Short mmCIF file of C-alpha atoms in Angstrom, two decimals:
data_model
loop_
_atom_site.label_atom_id
_atom_site.label_comp_id
_atom_site.label_asym_id
_atom_site.label_seq_id
_atom_site.Cartn_x
_atom_site.Cartn_y
_atom_site.Cartn_z
CA UNK A 114 3.18 3.02 93.28
CA UNK A 115 3.45 5.32 96.81
CA UNK A 116 2.11 8.03 96.59
CA UNK A 117 4.28 11.86 96.23
CA UNK A 118 2.81 14.31 99.00
CA UNK A 119 1.99 17.08 96.01
CA UNK A 120 -0.36 13.74 94.65
CA UNK A 121 -1.11 12.77 98.22
CA UNK A 122 -2.46 16.37 98.55
CA UNK A 123 -4.20 16.18 94.99
CA UNK A 124 -5.72 13.92 95.06
CA UNK A 125 -7.74 15.54 98.50
CA UNK A 126 -9.00 18.30 96.25
CA UNK A 127 -10.25 15.84 93.87
CA UNK A 128 -12.01 13.62 96.02
CA UNK A 129 -12.94 17.13 98.01
CA UNK A 130 -13.89 18.53 94.50
CA UNK A 131 -16.30 15.81 93.32
CA UNK A 132 -17.84 15.75 97.32
CA UNK A 133 -18.83 19.24 96.10
CA UNK A 134 -19.41 18.96 93.30
CA UNK A 135 -21.70 15.67 93.69
CA UNK A 136 -23.58 17.07 96.87
CA UNK A 137 -24.28 20.45 95.73
CA UNK A 138 -26.17 19.02 92.26
CA UNK A 139 -28.75 16.46 94.66
CA UNK A 140 -31.28 19.37 94.33
CA UNK A 141 -30.27 20.88 91.13
CA UNK A 142 -32.76 19.95 88.09
CA UNK A 143 -32.81 17.06 86.27
CA UNK A 144 -33.57 14.52 89.72
CA UNK A 145 -32.85 10.51 88.35
CA UNK A 146 -34.78 9.39 90.62
CA UNK A 147 -35.49 5.79 88.22
CA UNK A 148 -31.24 5.28 87.92
CA UNK A 149 -31.57 5.87 92.10
CA UNK A 150 -34.17 3.68 92.46
CA UNK A 151 -32.12 1.15 90.62
CA UNK A 152 -29.59 1.79 92.39
CA UNK A 153 -30.91 0.85 95.49
CA UNK A 154 -32.06 -1.86 94.53
CA UNK A 155 -28.70 -3.13 93.61
CA UNK A 156 -27.09 -1.50 96.54
CA UNK A 157 -29.61 -2.89 98.97
CA UNK A 158 -31.39 -5.65 97.94
CA UNK A 159 -27.96 -7.06 96.21
CA UNK A 160 -26.00 -6.58 99.49
CA UNK A 161 -28.51 -8.27 102.09
CA UNK A 162 -27.10 -11.58 101.58
CA UNK A 163 -23.86 -11.15 102.15
CA UNK A 164 -24.51 -8.59 104.80
CA UNK A 165 -26.99 -10.83 106.55
CA UNK A 166 -24.07 -13.60 106.88
CA UNK A 167 -21.83 -11.32 107.62
CA UNK A 168 -24.14 -9.97 110.89
CA UNK A 169 -25.22 -13.68 111.68
CA UNK A 170 -21.77 -14.97 112.06
CA UNK A 171 -20.22 -12.16 113.70
CA UNK A 172 -22.84 -12.06 116.38
CA UNK A 173 -22.06 -15.83 117.13
CA UNK A 174 -18.69 -15.44 117.31
CA UNK A 175 -19.15 -12.43 119.33
CA UNK A 176 -21.47 -14.36 121.93
CA UNK A 177 -18.29 -17.83 122.65
CA UNK A 178 -15.90 -15.13 122.62
CA UNK A 179 -17.46 -12.65 125.50
CA UNK A 180 -19.59 -15.60 127.58
CA UNK A 181 -15.46 -16.98 127.84
CA UNK A 182 -14.33 -14.18 129.68
CA UNK A 183 -17.93 -13.12 131.34
CA UNK A 184 -17.69 -16.80 132.76
CA UNK A 185 -14.47 -15.18 134.75
CA UNK A 186 -16.40 -12.36 136.33
CA UNK A 187 -19.96 -15.53 137.17
CA UNK A 188 -21.82 -12.85 134.64
CA UNK A 189 -22.43 -14.90 131.07
CA UNK A 190 -25.85 -14.30 131.68
CA UNK A 191 -25.11 -10.39 130.80
CA UNK A 192 -23.93 -11.48 127.26
CA UNK A 193 -26.91 -10.94 125.49
CA UNK A 194 -26.36 -7.25 126.23
CA UNK A 195 -22.51 -6.98 125.53
CA UNK A 196 -23.12 -8.54 122.47
CA UNK A 197 -26.15 -6.05 121.29
CA UNK A 198 -24.24 -3.22 123.07
CA UNK A 199 -20.78 -3.76 120.57
CA UNK A 200 -23.28 -4.44 117.28
CA UNK A 201 -25.63 -1.28 117.32
CA UNK A 202 -22.81 0.68 118.65
CA UNK A 203 -19.63 -0.97 116.61
CA UNK A 204 -19.56 -4.08 114.73
CA UNK A 205 -23.04 -3.72 112.63
CA UNK A 206 -22.36 -0.68 111.07
CA UNK A 207 -18.54 -1.14 110.08
CA UNK A 208 -18.88 -4.47 109.17
CA UNK A 209 -22.03 -3.66 107.19
CA UNK A 210 -20.22 -0.86 105.83
CA UNK A 211 -16.96 -2.92 104.86
CA UNK A 212 -18.85 -5.55 103.45
CA UNK A 213 -20.40 -3.04 100.87
CA UNK A 214 -17.10 -1.39 100.21
CA UNK A 215 -16.46 -4.96 98.80
CA UNK A 216 -19.09 -5.17 97.24
CA UNK A 217 -20.51 -2.49 95.62
CA UNK A 218 -16.98 0.24 96.18
CA UNK A 219 -15.95 -2.03 93.46
CA UNK A 220 -19.01 -2.37 91.15
CA UNK A 221 -18.94 1.37 91.35
CA UNK A 222 -15.24 2.07 90.67
CA UNK A 223 -15.00 -1.02 88.29
CA UNK A 224 -18.54 0.69 85.56
CA UNK A 225 -16.96 4.00 85.92
CA UNK A 226 -14.33 3.35 84.25
CA UNK A 227 -14.82 1.06 82.04
CA UNK A 228 -17.47 3.29 80.91
CA UNK A 229 -14.50 6.34 80.99
CA UNK A 230 -12.01 3.62 79.19
CA UNK A 231 -14.10 3.66 76.21
CA UNK A 232 -15.04 7.48 76.25
CA UNK A 233 -18.71 6.80 77.46
CA UNK A 234 -18.78 9.23 79.59
CA UNK A 235 -17.56 11.74 77.79
CA UNK A 236 -20.02 10.83 75.20
CA UNK A 237 -22.57 11.70 77.75
CA UNK A 238 -20.60 15.29 78.17
CA UNK A 239 -21.27 15.30 74.18
CA UNK A 240 -24.59 14.62 74.38
CA UNK A 241 -25.54 17.59 77.33
CA UNK A 242 -25.69 15.35 79.86
CA UNK A 243 -23.90 16.03 83.34
CA UNK A 244 -22.06 12.50 84.69
CA UNK A 245 -21.70 13.58 88.14
CA UNK A 246 -25.15 14.29 88.24
CA UNK A 247 -26.62 11.01 86.08
CA UNK A 248 -23.61 8.68 87.29
CA UNK A 249 -22.32 10.14 90.69
CA UNK A 250 -25.36 11.22 92.62
CA UNK A 251 -27.81 8.75 92.18
CA UNK A 252 -24.96 6.28 93.64
CA UNK A 253 -24.33 8.71 96.69
CA UNK A 254 -27.85 8.99 97.42
CA UNK A 255 -28.99 4.71 96.82
CA UNK A 256 -25.64 3.92 99.58
CA UNK A 257 -25.97 7.12 101.95
CA UNK A 258 -29.89 6.02 102.11
CA UNK A 259 -29.64 1.83 102.27
CA UNK A 260 -26.58 1.07 104.53
CA UNK A 261 -28.17 2.17 107.11
CA UNK A 262 -30.93 -0.03 106.67
CA UNK A 263 -28.31 -2.72 105.80
CA UNK A 264 -27.00 -1.85 109.31
CA UNK A 265 -30.01 -2.45 110.70
CA UNK A 266 -30.40 -6.01 108.82
CA UNK A 267 -26.96 -6.29 110.18
CA UNK A 268 -27.46 -5.76 113.55
CA UNK A 269 -30.42 -7.41 113.68
CA UNK A 270 -29.03 -10.68 112.42
CA UNK A 271 -25.63 -10.16 114.87
CA UNK A 272 -28.47 -10.57 118.11
CA UNK A 273 -29.72 -13.36 116.08
CA UNK A 274 -27.07 -15.55 115.85
CA UNK A 275 -26.26 -14.14 118.91
CA UNK A 276 -29.31 -16.18 120.49
CA UNK A 277 -28.49 -18.99 118.62
CA UNK A 278 -24.94 -19.74 120.29
CA UNK A 279 -25.96 -18.59 123.64
CA UNK A 280 -28.82 -21.20 123.02
CA UNK A 281 -27.50 -24.18 121.79
CA UNK A 282 -23.73 -23.66 122.98
CA UNK A 283 -24.12 -21.95 126.49
CA UNK A 284 -27.63 -23.00 127.64
CA UNK A 285 -28.66 -19.33 128.15
CA UNK A 286 -33.09 -18.95 127.74
CA UNK A 287 -33.71 -17.16 125.34
CA UNK A 288 -35.93 -14.74 127.29
CA UNK A 289 -32.76 -13.93 129.11
CA UNK A 290 -29.98 -13.10 126.19
CA UNK A 291 -32.77 -10.86 124.84
CA UNK A 292 -33.74 -9.38 127.86
CA UNK A 293 -30.42 -8.11 128.64
CA UNK A 294 -29.99 -7.16 124.66
CA UNK A 295 -33.50 -4.95 124.87
CA UNK A 296 -32.15 -3.25 128.23
CA UNK A 297 -28.72 -2.55 127.71
CA UNK A 298 -29.32 -0.54 124.78
CA UNK A 299 -30.07 3.01 124.61
CA UNK A 300 -32.01 5.68 122.49
CA UNK A 301 -28.41 7.31 121.60
CA UNK A 302 -27.43 4.04 120.64
CA UNK A 303 -29.25 3.45 117.92
CA UNK A 304 -28.58 7.41 117.06
CA UNK A 305 -24.48 6.91 116.56
CA UNK A 306 -24.70 3.58 114.57
CA UNK A 307 -27.11 4.72 112.38
CA UNK A 308 -24.90 7.98 112.11
CA UNK A 309 -21.79 6.13 111.13
CA UNK A 310 -22.87 4.55 107.94
CA UNK A 311 -25.17 7.99 106.96
CA UNK A 312 -21.21 9.27 106.78
CA UNK A 313 -19.57 5.58 105.96
CA UNK A 314 -22.09 5.24 102.80
CA UNK A 315 -20.88 9.37 102.20
CA UNK A 316 -18.04 8.30 102.22
CA UNK A 317 -17.40 5.39 100.31
CA UNK A 318 -19.79 6.45 97.29
CA UNK A 319 -17.76 9.25 96.75
CA UNK A 320 -14.01 7.18 96.61
CA UNK A 321 -15.28 4.64 95.05
CA UNK A 322 -16.06 6.59 92.30
CA UNK A 323 -14.08 9.11 92.11
CA UNK A 324 -11.18 5.86 91.67
CA UNK A 325 -13.78 4.85 88.61
CA UNK A 326 -13.51 8.69 86.87
CA UNK A 327 -10.04 8.63 87.23
CA UNK A 328 -9.11 5.57 85.38
CA UNK A 329 -6.29 5.46 83.13
CA UNK A 330 -4.68 2.74 81.20
CA UNK A 331 -7.71 0.45 80.09
CA UNK A 332 -8.86 -2.39 81.15
CA UNK A 333 -5.87 -2.74 83.75
CA UNK A 334 -6.29 0.54 84.42
CA UNK A 335 -9.59 -0.23 84.61
CA UNK A 336 -8.82 -3.22 87.98
CA UNK A 337 -6.17 -1.23 89.32
CA UNK A 338 -9.14 2.01 90.21
CA UNK A 339 -11.10 -1.53 91.98
CA UNK A 340 -8.78 -2.00 94.27
CA UNK A 341 -7.71 1.11 95.11
CA UNK A 342 -11.66 1.85 95.64
CA UNK A 343 -12.24 -1.12 98.11
CA UNK A 344 -8.88 -0.58 99.58
CA UNK A 345 -9.36 3.30 99.97
CA UNK A 346 -12.91 3.85 101.49
CA UNK A 347 -12.18 0.64 103.76
CA UNK A 348 -9.66 2.10 104.95
CA UNK A 349 -11.14 5.95 105.22
CA UNK A 350 -14.22 3.94 107.24
CA UNK A 351 -12.11 2.65 109.57
CA UNK A 352 -10.54 6.09 110.49
CA UNK A 353 -13.18 8.02 110.04
CA UNK A 354 -15.22 5.16 112.68
CA UNK A 355 -12.53 6.62 115.62
CA UNK A 356 -13.30 9.99 115.04
CA UNK A 357 -16.89 9.43 114.29
CA UNK A 358 -16.87 7.24 118.10
CA UNK A 359 -15.29 9.35 119.94
CA UNK A 360 -18.04 12.84 118.90
CA UNK A 361 -20.70 10.64 119.25
CA UNK A 362 -19.31 8.83 123.08
CA UNK A 363 -18.49 13.33 123.52
CA UNK A 364 -22.43 13.66 122.94
CA UNK A 365 -23.62 10.83 124.06
CA UNK A 366 -21.95 10.92 128.08
CA UNK B 2 -18.72 39.28 54.74
CA UNK B 3 -20.18 35.25 55.24
CA UNK B 4 -18.27 34.26 59.26
CA UNK B 5 -17.74 30.43 59.65
CA UNK B 6 -19.27 28.60 61.96
CA UNK B 7 -16.90 26.92 63.91
CA UNK B 8 -12.80 29.18 64.38
CA UNK B 9 -10.20 27.73 66.19
CA UNK B 10 -8.21 30.41 66.78
CA UNK B 11 -3.81 30.17 67.92
CA UNK B 12 -5.07 26.40 69.68
CA UNK B 13 -2.26 25.39 71.76
CA UNK B 14 -2.66 22.27 74.22
CA UNK B 15 -0.24 20.57 76.42
CA UNK B 16 -0.11 17.07 77.93
CA UNK B 17 2.75 16.37 80.27
CA UNK B 18 4.56 19.58 78.79
CA UNK B 19 4.51 17.91 75.52
CA UNK B 20 2.96 20.43 73.14
CA UNK B 21 0.20 18.21 71.15
CA UNK B 22 -1.73 21.70 69.57
CA UNK B 23 0.45 24.34 68.71
CA UNK B 24 -0.76 27.32 67.16
CA UNK B 25 -3.06 25.02 65.89
CA UNK B 26 -5.80 27.82 63.41
CA UNK B 27 -8.83 27.08 60.92
CA UNK B 28 -11.79 28.39 60.47
CA UNK B 29 -15.27 26.12 58.65
CA UNK B 30 -18.27 27.55 57.11
CA UNK B 31 -21.25 26.41 57.55
CA UNK B 32 -21.70 23.47 54.75
CA UNK B 33 -18.38 23.03 54.69
CA UNK B 34 -16.38 19.87 55.92
CA UNK B 35 -12.81 19.60 56.74
CA UNK B 36 -11.11 17.17 57.13
CA UNK B 37 -8.14 16.16 59.16
CA UNK B 38 -5.36 14.29 58.78
CA UNK B 39 -1.88 13.08 60.46
CA UNK B 40 -0.19 10.59 62.20
CA UNK B 41 -0.87 8.84 65.26
CA UNK B 42 -0.19 11.38 67.98
CA UNK B 43 -0.49 14.35 65.82
CA UNK B 44 -3.04 15.91 67.33
CA UNK B 45 -6.51 14.91 65.47
CA UNK B 46 -8.40 13.59 67.94
CA UNK B 47 -6.99 16.70 70.36
CA UNK B 48 -8.61 19.44 67.62
CA UNK B 49 -12.25 17.07 68.04
CA UNK B 50 -12.41 17.30 71.93
CA UNK B 51 -11.68 20.50 72.38
CA UNK B 52 -14.61 22.17 69.47
CA UNK B 53 -17.20 20.50 72.12
CA UNK B 54 -15.09 21.41 74.63
CA UNK B 55 -14.70 18.59 76.53
CA UNK B 56 -11.09 19.30 77.23
CA UNK B 57 -10.30 23.63 77.22
CA UNK B 58 -7.34 24.44 75.20
CA UNK B 59 -4.37 25.70 76.91
CA UNK B 60 -4.08 29.04 74.48
CA UNK B 61 -5.91 30.40 71.89
CA UNK B 62 -10.00 30.50 71.28
CA UNK B 63 -12.55 28.10 69.81
CA UNK B 64 -15.99 30.18 68.35
CA UNK B 65 -18.34 27.94 67.82
CA UNK B 66 -21.15 29.64 65.96
CA UNK B 67 -19.81 33.35 66.70
CA UNK B 68 -19.50 32.00 71.05
CA UNK B 69 -15.84 31.92 72.72
CA UNK B 70 -16.83 28.06 73.91
CA UNK B 71 -13.84 28.28 76.33
CA UNK B 72 -14.64 30.60 78.78
CA UNK B 73 -18.30 28.43 78.97
CA UNK B 74 -18.46 25.87 82.44
CA UNK B 75 -19.92 22.64 81.70
CA UNK B 76 -23.73 24.17 82.41
CA UNK B 77 -23.14 26.80 80.10
CA UNK B 78 -22.00 24.51 77.29
CA UNK B 79 -24.49 22.56 77.18
CA UNK B 80 -26.43 24.13 74.80
CA UNK B 81 -23.31 24.97 72.62
CA UNK B 82 -23.67 20.71 72.60
CA UNK B 83 -26.23 21.19 71.37
CA UNK B 84 -25.53 22.38 68.06
CA UNK B 85 -22.45 20.10 68.13
CA UNK B 86 -22.75 16.21 67.58
CA UNK B 87 -19.82 14.28 67.53
CA UNK B 88 -18.60 10.37 66.59
CA UNK B 89 -16.54 9.20 68.84
CA UNK B 90 -13.56 7.02 67.74
CA UNK B 91 -14.66 3.83 68.75
CA UNK B 92 -18.27 4.23 69.13
CA UNK B 93 -18.13 5.02 72.62
CA UNK B 94 -22.28 3.44 73.02
CA UNK B 95 -24.45 3.53 76.39
CA UNK B 96 -23.40 -0.54 76.45
CA UNK B 97 -25.76 -0.17 79.03
CA UNK B 98 -28.97 0.81 77.43
CA UNK B 99 -30.82 -0.62 74.17
CA UNK B 100 -30.38 0.97 70.76
CA UNK B 101 -33.11 2.13 70.96
CA UNK B 102 -31.88 4.36 74.10
CA UNK B 103 -28.72 4.87 73.15
CA UNK B 104 -30.15 6.55 70.16
CA UNK B 105 -32.87 8.38 71.93
CA UNK B 106 -30.87 9.84 75.09
CA UNK B 107 -30.31 13.26 74.49
CA UNK B 108 -34.07 12.72 74.21
CA UNK B 109 -35.25 11.08 76.96
CA UNK B 110 -32.87 13.30 78.98
CA UNK B 111 -34.54 16.46 77.29
CA UNK B 112 -37.98 14.73 78.66
CA UNK B 113 -39.01 14.27 75.07
CA UNK B 114 -42.33 11.88 74.98
CA UNK B 115 -42.03 8.87 74.37
CA UNK B 116 -44.35 8.41 70.97
CA UNK B 117 -42.19 11.19 69.92
CA UNK B 118 -38.81 9.94 70.66
CA UNK B 119 -39.80 6.01 69.18
CA UNK B 120 -40.47 8.15 65.64
CA UNK B 121 -37.31 10.23 65.48
CA UNK B 122 -35.32 7.10 66.94
CA UNK B 123 -37.00 5.03 64.49
CA UNK B 124 -36.57 8.27 61.27
CA UNK B 125 -32.65 8.53 62.12
CA UNK B 126 -32.43 4.69 62.57
CA UNK B 127 -33.73 4.46 58.87
CA UNK B 128 -31.48 7.12 57.81
CA UNK B 129 -28.82 4.72 58.18
CA UNK B 130 -30.29 2.16 57.41
CA UNK B 131 -30.26 0.46 61.25
CA UNK B 132 -33.62 0.66 61.85
CA UNK B 133 -34.42 -3.45 62.09
CA UNK B 134 -31.69 -3.15 65.21
CA UNK B 135 -33.79 -0.48 66.88
CA UNK B 136 -34.45 -2.91 70.34
CA UNK B 137 -30.76 -4.87 70.43
CA UNK B 138 -27.67 -4.50 72.27
CA UNK B 139 -24.59 -2.69 71.47
CA UNK B 140 -23.43 -6.28 72.29
CA UNK B 141 -24.77 -7.76 69.46
CA UNK B 142 -23.76 -5.54 67.08
CA UNK B 143 -21.50 -5.17 64.70
CA UNK B 144 -18.54 -2.60 64.33
CA UNK B 145 -20.21 -0.76 61.77
CA UNK B 146 -22.97 -0.82 62.80
CA UNK B 147 -21.75 0.27 66.16
CA UNK B 148 -20.67 2.99 64.21
CA UNK B 149 -23.84 3.99 62.68
CA UNK B 150 -25.48 4.39 65.82
CA UNK B 151 -23.18 5.89 66.93
CA UNK B 152 -24.24 8.38 63.94
CA UNK B 153 -27.53 8.34 64.42
CA UNK B 154 -26.76 9.17 68.50
CA UNK B 155 -25.57 11.95 67.36
CA UNK B 156 -27.62 13.13 64.00
CA UNK B 157 -31.26 12.56 66.41
CA UNK B 158 -31.26 16.28 67.12
CA UNK B 159 -29.83 17.65 63.77
CA UNK B 160 -26.98 19.17 64.76
CA UNK B 161 -25.75 22.12 62.95
CA UNK B 162 -22.25 20.88 62.89
CA UNK B 163 -20.89 17.48 63.59
CA UNK B 164 -17.27 16.26 64.30
CA UNK B 165 -16.02 12.30 63.26
CA UNK B 166 -13.30 10.86 65.19
CA UNK B 167 -11.72 8.06 62.96
CA UNK B 168 -15.70 6.80 62.28
CA UNK B 169 -13.95 4.12 59.94
CA UNK B 170 -10.49 3.04 61.25
CA UNK B 171 -10.85 -0.63 62.01
CA UNK B 172 -13.75 -1.54 59.45
CA UNK B 173 -13.27 -3.21 56.47
CA UNK B 174 -13.90 -1.25 52.92
CA UNK B 175 -17.58 -1.98 52.29
CA UNK B 176 -18.61 -1.04 55.66
CA UNK B 177 -16.12 2.18 55.14
CA UNK B 178 -17.64 3.00 52.36
CA UNK B 179 -21.04 3.16 53.98
CA UNK B 180 -20.35 5.31 56.96
CA UNK B 181 -18.01 8.15 54.24
CA UNK B 182 -21.46 7.65 51.72
CA UNK B 183 -24.02 8.85 55.06
CA UNK B 184 -21.34 11.81 55.67
CA UNK B 185 -21.69 13.03 52.50
CA UNK B 186 -25.38 12.55 52.68
CA UNK B 187 -25.26 14.75 55.51
CA UNK B 188 -22.93 16.93 53.88
CA UNK B 189 -24.43 18.01 50.39
CA UNK B 190 -28.30 16.08 51.08
CA UNK B 191 -28.50 18.46 54.82
CA UNK B 192 -25.90 20.52 55.17
CA UNK B 193 -24.53 19.91 58.01
CA UNK B 194 -20.94 21.24 58.80
CA UNK B 195 -18.65 18.89 58.83
CA UNK B 196 -15.03 17.90 60.56
CA UNK B 197 -13.78 14.22 59.81
CA UNK B 198 -10.45 13.01 61.24
CA UNK B 199 -8.83 10.18 59.67
CA UNK B 200 -5.68 8.70 59.01
CA UNK B 201 -6.59 6.91 55.93
CA UNK B 202 -5.73 8.73 53.02
CA UNK B 203 -8.62 6.05 50.31
CA UNK B 204 -11.81 7.39 52.67
CA UNK B 205 -10.54 11.29 53.22
CA UNK B 206 -10.30 11.20 49.14
CA UNK B 207 -13.62 10.13 48.98
CA UNK B 208 -14.86 12.42 51.18
CA UNK B 209 -12.92 14.70 49.16
CA UNK B 210 -14.13 13.80 45.30
CA UNK B 211 -18.09 12.06 45.56
CA UNK B 212 -20.84 14.17 46.46
CA UNK B 213 -24.20 12.83 46.82
CA UNK B 214 -27.76 13.99 45.14
CA UNK B 215 -31.28 13.08 45.64
CA UNK B 216 -32.26 10.32 43.25
CA UNK B 217 -36.31 9.48 43.08
CA UNK B 218 -36.29 7.42 45.17
CA UNK B 219 -32.51 7.12 47.38
CA UNK B 220 -29.89 9.17 47.43
CA UNK B 221 -26.94 9.07 44.31
CA UNK B 222 -23.60 9.01 44.49
CA UNK B 223 -21.10 10.25 42.19
CA UNK B 224 -17.40 11.45 41.20
CA UNK B 225 -16.14 14.80 41.01
CA UNK B 226 -15.02 15.43 37.22
CA UNK B 227 -14.12 18.24 34.71
CA UNK B 228 -17.80 19.83 35.20
CA UNK B 229 -18.06 19.39 39.25
CA UNK B 230 -15.23 19.92 41.81
CA UNK B 231 -15.97 19.77 45.26
CA UNK B 232 -14.89 23.26 46.73
CA UNK B 233 -16.48 22.92 50.40
CA UNK B 234 -14.35 20.21 51.45
CA UNK B 235 -10.70 20.92 52.38
CA UNK B 236 -7.85 19.37 54.21
CA UNK B 237 -5.38 20.04 57.02
CA UNK B 238 -2.77 18.28 57.76
CA UNK B 239 -0.91 18.10 60.97
CA UNK B 240 2.35 17.33 62.14
CA UNK B 241 3.82 17.58 65.30
CA UNK B 242 0.73 19.49 66.30
CA UNK B 243 2.00 22.12 63.91
CA UNK B 244 -0.65 22.91 60.27
CA UNK B 245 1.45 22.29 57.36
CA UNK B 246 -0.92 22.13 54.88
CA UNK B 247 -4.57 23.57 54.05
CA UNK B 248 -6.06 23.59 50.58
CA UNK B 249 -8.03 20.77 48.42
CA UNK B 250 -7.50 17.77 47.48
CA UNK B 251 -6.01 18.58 43.88
CA UNK B 252 -3.26 21.15 45.75
CA UNK B 253 -2.23 18.23 47.85
CA UNK B 254 -1.94 15.11 45.66
CA UNK B 255 0.59 18.15 43.38
CA UNK B 256 2.66 18.63 46.70
CA UNK B 257 6.31 18.43 46.36
CA UNK B 258 6.53 18.39 50.76
CA UNK B 259 8.60 15.42 51.24
CA UNK B 260 6.79 15.11 54.20
CA UNK B 261 3.07 15.34 52.72
CA UNK B 262 4.24 12.76 49.29
CA UNK B 263 5.37 10.29 52.13
CA UNK B 264 2.22 10.70 53.83
CA UNK B 265 0.21 10.15 50.81
CA UNK B 266 2.31 7.62 49.72
#
C-alpha cells in the first residue's frame, strides 16, 4: 500500500523518536549486559557464514571482471589493488550490511512483532520494564558493535576470493596480488570502510525494531513487518552509502 | 471518609474517531472487586489498559491510590505499576523464558538475590498449584496452566490491585472454575482489590456469589446464603463505551432493562 505524504512524515518522525529514545537509554540504568552479549552472538557469530561466503565469491567475481578491463591496458598486475580498494571502501561494508539486514533485520522485526501481537510487550511494560531498554538497546548496540567486525571478515574473505581467482584463473602470483593489494590501501580507506558499518548497523537496527514495534494485524502483520524491515533497511543502507561516501571522500582528499 | 484505591473519572477514549469509552466513571475500594461485563468491543479491556497506564485516555482522570496516572510518563508509571498486577487475555507469557523466569521476571529486573527469587517463585507457583511446572517452557503448558502462570507472575510482588482481562476466555469449565477460585481466594484471603473483565456471565456470578475461607489445611469455597451476602463485589455493565448498570448481582438479575435481560439470557 503506498504511503501518503502525511503517513510518510509520521513514519520518519516515529523512527527518529525511537532512535532518540534508544540512544538516550544507552547510558541509563539498568544495563542489560547479558542481553547485549546474547544479541552480539546471534547477530555477529550467526551472520559469519553467510558473510564469509558472500565476501569470498564477490571478491572472486570482482577479480574476474576487473582483470578483463585491466588487461586491455596491460595492467592485470594491478588487479589486487583494485579489488582490495573496492572491497574495503565499498563492497565489504555494503554487502555485509545488506546480508545482515536480510538475516538479522528480518529476525528482529519478526521477534518484536510477534511479541507485540501476543501482548508480551504490554506485559513487559505492565511488569515495570521499559521495552526500549530491554529489547531495542541491546539489539542496537549489538548490531553497531558487530557489523564492523563482520565487515572486516567480509573484506578479508573478498581479498582471499580475489587471490584464489588471480592465482588459479589469471595466473597472477600470490605475492604480486597481495603486495599490490597491501600497497593500495590507505588508513583513510580503512577508516571509511569501518565508519560505514557503524552507521548502517544503527540504521538497520532502529528501522527493524521500529517495523517490529508498530506491527498490527496478527501473524499476517508480523510477515508484513518483516518484509518492510528488510526492504526499508536495505534501501536506507544503499542511499546513506552515497551520502557517506561523498562525505568521506570530501574529508580524505 | 474512606478513599477509593482506584477511581476512574469521566474517561473518554477514542480509537480512529470512534469513542470506545465515553464518560466512564467508577470507584473501587480496597479489598473490593469490580466485575466489568459487556459485549465484545464495548471497551472492557481498554479500561484495564488505561488503569495500567499502557494507554492514555483522551479525557478524564484515573487515580490509583490517590495519584493521577494520566499525567505520568513511562518512567514515572513504573512505581504505580508496582502496585498493580495484570493477567492478560492470552496470558502473554514470554515464550523465550521458562516458567521460573516468567514468574520471577520482575524480581530478576530488580536484581533480587537468586535464592530469594527461587523461594518466592516456588511460593507463588504453589499458590496457583503449579510448583512442578517451574522448569517448563510456556509452549509445554496447557491454556489453563498458562493463565495460572500469568496469575503467579502478576502476584509475585504482592500487588494491591489485580486486573484480570478475561482470564477464563477459551478455557473449559473445570479450568475456569480453578481460575475463579484463585481470584476469589485473592479477594477474600489476601484482600487484593480486583477489576475483573469478562463476558462469561457464569464466571461473573461465581465471583459475585461465592466466598473463600481459610480451612484447616486448605481454602474452602462457599456460596452466599440467607446469612451471608457478598457485598464487596459489584457489577458494571458497559454498552457502546458507556456504563448502563452499576450495582450488586441481585439488582442486576432483577433488572427490567431489555438490553440487560438479553445480555443475561
